[in-house]
């Protein structure tokens, strides 16, 4: 299996531009998570989906951030308009349950720089 | 709310030294506990996990025991290698493993010198 796939791996944009990050989860996994990693705040859960349905978006910083999962094999995280403080590494993870425990598998991340 | 506290480092050791990275947690329920490892430029990889008190998770020579009485899940390895250099994250999940997201510690940067 290819694992969780994220694109792009790196993104540099200017303040005010729209940014779209993409994620393809591992086939058969029914939960998908978006995290943000910064030096100051560490790893933060932004939003997660179960069976393509958003369950908890309380970690989304503000209305500029939105996430969708139109089907089981694709999700997007959009920032519009972007700001310099959005610069971070964004990780997508998917999970499945085995022996009563869900295990999350992470993608390689998208490194975003907003100038 | 839930939280995870771990030593921040960097922790610098010589090859073949004994490793301990401390992790303590606070949780309202009975969480599952995890250690993830992040190598430079890569995503997080699950290293080991434990789901109930006194469980010991182990993988690649690393071990951690779920201690409910001290709310701890310290990571240990008897003899580290240069290839173990990475950032290690302790994490918990209230739901039993991740169906509601993980709460992470800040990460501990481990540097192993030859």
Short mmCIF file of C-alpha atoms in Angstrom, two decimals:
data_model
loop_
_atom_site.label_atom_id
_atom_site.label_comp_id
_atom_site.label_asym_id
_atom_site.label_seq_id
_atom_site.Cartn_x
_atom_site.Cartn_y
_atom_site.Cartn_z
CA UNK A 1 0.00 0.00 0.00
CA UNK A 2 1.25 3.50 -0.81
CA UNK A 3 0.26 4.90 2.55
CA UNK A 4 -1.42 8.25 3.06
CA UNK A 5 -0.67 10.55 0.14
CA UNK A 6 -0.55 14.31 0.48
CA UNK A 7 -0.04 17.00 -2.12
CA UNK A 8 1.65 19.28 -2.61
CA UNK A 9 4.64 18.48 -0.40
CA UNK A 10 5.68 22.12 -0.34
CA UNK A 11 3.68 25.26 -0.98
CA UNK A 12 4.84 28.87 -0.98
CA UNK A 13 2.20 31.53 -1.45
CA UNK A 14 1.55 35.16 -0.74
CA UNK A 15 -0.73 36.51 1.94
CA UNK A 16 -4.32 36.72 0.76
CA UNK A 17 -4.09 33.84 -1.70
CA UNK A 18 -6.19 30.71 -1.50
CA UNK A 19 -4.38 27.50 -0.57
CA UNK A 20 -5.74 23.98 -1.08
CA UNK A 21 -4.08 20.96 0.49
CA UNK A 22 -5.03 17.47 -0.65
CA UNK A 23 -5.06 14.07 0.98
CA UNK A 24 -5.70 10.52 -0.18
CA UNK A 25 -6.19 8.18 2.78
CA UNK A 26 -5.25 4.52 2.88
CA UNK A 27 -7.88 2.41 1.16
CA UNK A 28 -10.27 0.82 3.65
CA UNK A 29 -9.63 3.33 6.42
CA UNK A 30 -12.84 4.98 7.57
CA UNK A 31 -11.51 7.92 9.58
CA UNK A 32 -9.47 10.86 8.35
CA UNK A 33 -7.74 13.58 10.36
CA UNK A 34 -6.08 16.91 9.58
CA UNK A 35 -3.34 18.16 11.93
CA UNK A 36 -1.16 21.26 11.95
CA UNK A 37 2.39 21.30 13.33
CA UNK A 38 4.25 24.44 14.39
CA UNK A 39 7.23 25.05 16.60
CA UNK A 40 5.20 27.14 19.00
CA UNK A 41 2.08 24.99 19.35
CA UNK A 42 3.29 21.52 18.40
CA UNK A 43 0.77 19.16 16.79
CA UNK A 44 -2.84 20.27 16.82
CA UNK A 45 -5.89 18.38 15.58
CA UNK A 46 -7.86 20.62 13.22
CA UNK A 47 -10.74 18.40 12.10
CA UNK A 48 -11.62 14.76 11.63
CA UNK A 49 -14.08 12.77 9.55
CA UNK A 50 -15.71 9.37 10.10
CA UNK A 51 -17.11 7.72 6.97
CA UNK A 52 -16.69 11.01 5.08
CA UNK A 53 -18.76 12.97 7.63
CA UNK A 54 -17.10 15.78 9.62
CA UNK A 55 -17.35 14.89 13.30
CA UNK A 56 -15.38 17.55 15.14
CA UNK A 57 -14.03 20.76 13.64
CA UNK A 58 -13.47 22.55 16.94
CA UNK A 59 -9.75 22.70 16.21
CA UNK A 60 -10.16 24.71 13.03
CA UNK A 61 -8.61 28.09 13.84
CA UNK A 62 -11.19 30.32 12.20
CA UNK A 63 -13.58 30.66 9.29
CA UNK A 64 -10.73 31.05 6.84
CA UNK A 65 -10.17 27.30 7.18
CA UNK A 66 -12.49 24.73 5.66
CA UNK A 67 -12.24 21.00 4.99
CA UNK A 68 -14.20 18.61 2.82
CA UNK A 69 -14.28 14.89 2.19
CA UNK A 70 -16.44 14.30 -0.88
CA UNK A 71 -15.67 10.57 -0.95
CA UNK A 72 -13.77 7.89 0.92
CA UNK A 73 -10.57 8.40 -1.07
CA UNK A 74 -10.11 12.18 -1.05
CA UNK A 75 -10.09 15.14 1.30
CA UNK A 76 -9.11 18.80 1.01
CA UNK A 77 -8.14 21.47 3.51
CA UNK A 78 -8.59 24.98 2.19
CA UNK A 79 -7.34 28.28 3.59
CA UNK A 80 -8.88 31.42 2.13
CA UNK A 81 -7.45 33.99 2.48
CA UNK A 82 -4.10 32.77 3.75
CA UNK A 83 -2.04 34.68 6.32
CA UNK A 84 1.63 34.42 7.36
CA UNK A 85 0.61 32.87 10.71
CA UNK A 86 -0.83 29.92 8.79
CA UNK A 87 2.71 28.85 7.89
CA UNK A 88 3.15 25.33 9.27
CA UNK A 89 3.35 21.68 8.29
CA UNK A 90 -0.08 20.20 7.70
CA UNK A 91 -0.49 16.46 8.18
CA UNK A 92 -3.28 14.20 7.08
CA UNK A 93 -3.81 10.86 8.81
CA UNK A 94 -6.22 7.98 8.31
CA UNK A 95 -7.14 5.20 10.68
CA UNK A 96 -8.70 1.77 10.96
CA UNK A 97 -9.73 -0.32 13.91
CA UNK A 98 -8.10 -3.60 14.89
CA UNK A 99 -8.41 -5.47 18.20
CA UNK A 100 -10.65 -2.68 19.46
CA UNK A 101 -8.02 0.02 18.91
CA UNK A 102 -7.97 2.62 16.17
CA UNK A 103 -4.46 3.21 14.79
CA UNK A 104 -3.63 6.37 12.87
CA UNK A 105 -1.25 6.44 9.91
CA UNK A 106 0.21 9.76 8.88
CA UNK A 107 1.09 11.19 5.49
CA UNK A 108 4.41 12.96 4.83
CA UNK A 109 2.88 16.40 5.34
CA UNK A 110 2.57 19.60 3.34
CA UNK A 111 4.99 22.35 4.33
CA UNK A 112 3.19 25.67 3.83
CA UNK A 113 4.89 29.04 3.80
CA UNK A 114 2.75 32.15 3.51
CA UNK A 115 4.76 35.28 2.74
CA UNK B 1 -9.21 18.88 28.87
CA UNK B 2 -6.75 16.17 28.00
CA UNK B 3 -3.05 16.95 27.89
CA UNK B 4 0.31 15.25 27.46
CA UNK B 5 3.57 16.48 28.97
CA UNK B 6 6.95 15.20 27.86
CA UNK B 7 10.53 16.29 28.27
CA UNK B 8 11.37 18.62 25.43
CA UNK B 9 15.07 18.11 24.89
CA UNK B 10 17.05 18.00 22.80
CA UNK B 11 18.29 14.83 24.43
CA UNK B 12 21.80 13.95 23.31
CA UNK B 13 23.21 10.48 23.98
CA UNK B 14 26.09 8.37 22.81
CA UNK B 15 25.48 5.22 20.81
CA UNK B 16 24.62 2.19 22.99
CA UNK B 17 23.47 4.38 25.89
CA UNK B 18 20.23 3.71 27.78
CA UNK B 19 17.32 5.93 26.81
CA UNK B 20 14.39 7.20 28.85
CA UNK B 21 11.95 9.82 27.59
CA UNK B 22 9.39 10.77 30.20
CA UNK B 23 5.72 11.23 29.39
CA UNK B 24 2.84 12.02 31.74
CA UNK B 25 -0.77 12.68 30.89
CA UNK B 26 -4.03 14.05 32.20
CA UNK B 27 -7.30 12.68 30.92
CA UNK B 28 -10.92 12.64 32.02
CA UNK B 29 -11.47 9.04 31.01
CA UNK B 30 -9.40 5.93 30.49
CA UNK B 31 -7.23 6.72 27.46
CA UNK B 32 -5.13 4.66 25.12
CA UNK B 33 -1.50 5.77 24.96
CA UNK B 34 0.88 5.95 22.02
CA UNK B 35 4.42 6.82 21.06
CA UNK B 36 5.02 8.15 17.56
CA UNK B 37 8.39 8.85 15.91
CA UNK B 38 9.11 11.49 13.28
CA UNK B 39 12.26 11.29 11.17
CA UNK B 40 13.48 14.45 9.41
CA UNK B 41 11.21 15.50 6.56
CA UNK B 42 8.74 12.69 7.16
CA UNK B 43 5.34 12.16 8.74
CA UNK B 44 4.74 10.51 12.09
CA UNK B 45 5.04 6.76 12.40
CA UNK B 46 3.42 4.74 15.14
CA UNK B 47 6.13 3.25 17.33
CA UNK B 48 4.10 1.47 20.01
CA UNK B 49 0.86 1.64 21.95
CA UNK B 50 -0.89 0.43 25.10
CA UNK B 51 -4.60 0.42 25.79
CA UNK B 52 -4.97 -0.47 29.48
CA UNK B 53 -3.16 -0.22 32.78
CA UNK B 54 0.05 -2.25 33.09
CA UNK B 55 0.09 -3.01 29.36
CA UNK B 56 3.56 -2.84 27.86
CA UNK B 57 3.93 -1.70 24.28
CA UNK B 58 7.11 -2.66 22.47
CA UNK B 59 8.65 -2.30 19.02
CA UNK B 60 12.18 -2.08 17.54
CA UNK B 61 13.74 -2.41 21.00
CA UNK B 62 11.63 0.41 22.46
CA UNK B 63 9.26 -0.23 25.37
CA UNK B 64 6.72 1.75 27.36
CA UNK B 65 4.44 0.63 30.20
CA UNK B 66 1.02 2.15 30.89
CA UNK B 67 1.14 3.28 34.54
CA UNK B 68 -2.28 4.44 35.63
CA UNK B 69 -1.23 5.18 39.23
CA UNK B 70 1.38 7.68 38.06
CA UNK B 71 -0.41 8.64 34.81
CA UNK B 72 2.80 7.96 32.93
CA UNK B 73 3.97 6.21 29.75
CA UNK B 74 7.76 6.60 29.70
CA UNK B 75 9.65 5.43 26.60
CA UNK B 76 12.79 3.31 27.13
CA UNK B 77 15.40 1.58 25.03
CA UNK B 78 18.35 -0.35 26.37
CA UNK B 79 20.91 0.51 23.70
CA UNK B 80 20.29 3.34 21.24
CA UNK B 81 21.70 3.61 17.73
CA UNK B 82 22.49 6.59 15.55
CA UNK B 83 19.49 5.64 13.41
CA UNK B 84 17.20 6.30 16.40
CA UNK B 85 17.84 10.03 16.07
CA UNK B 86 14.42 11.58 15.52
CA UNK B 87 11.61 13.43 17.30
CA UNK B 88 9.46 11.29 19.58
CA UNK B 89 5.85 12.19 20.42
CA UNK B 90 3.77 10.82 23.25
CA UNK B 91 0.02 10.90 22.57
CA UNK B 92 -3.30 9.81 24.02
CA UNK B 93 -6.75 9.07 22.75
CA UNK B 94 -9.85 8.91 24.88
CA UNK B 95 -11.76 6.76 22.41
CA UNK B 96 -9.40 3.83 22.36
CA UNK B 97 -7.00 4.68 19.64
CA UNK B 98 -7.75 7.60 17.44
CA UNK B 99 -11.32 7.66 16.20
CA UNK B 100 -11.66 11.07 17.81
CA UNK B 101 -8.17 12.37 17.20
CA UNK B 102 -4.98 12.24 19.21
CA UNK B 103 -3.70 14.68 21.82
CA UNK B 104 0.07 15.02 21.42
CA UNK B 105 2.90 16.16 23.63
CA UNK B 106 5.29 18.79 22.27
CA UNK B 107 7.80 16.17 21.12
CA UNK B 108 11.31 15.25 22.28
CA UNK B 109 14.20 15.67 19.89
CA UNK B 110 16.64 12.79 20.34
CA UNK B 111 20.19 13.03 19.01
CA UNK B 112 22.42 9.96 19.10
CA UNK B 113 26.14 10.55 18.56
CA UNK B 114 28.44 7.79 17.26
#
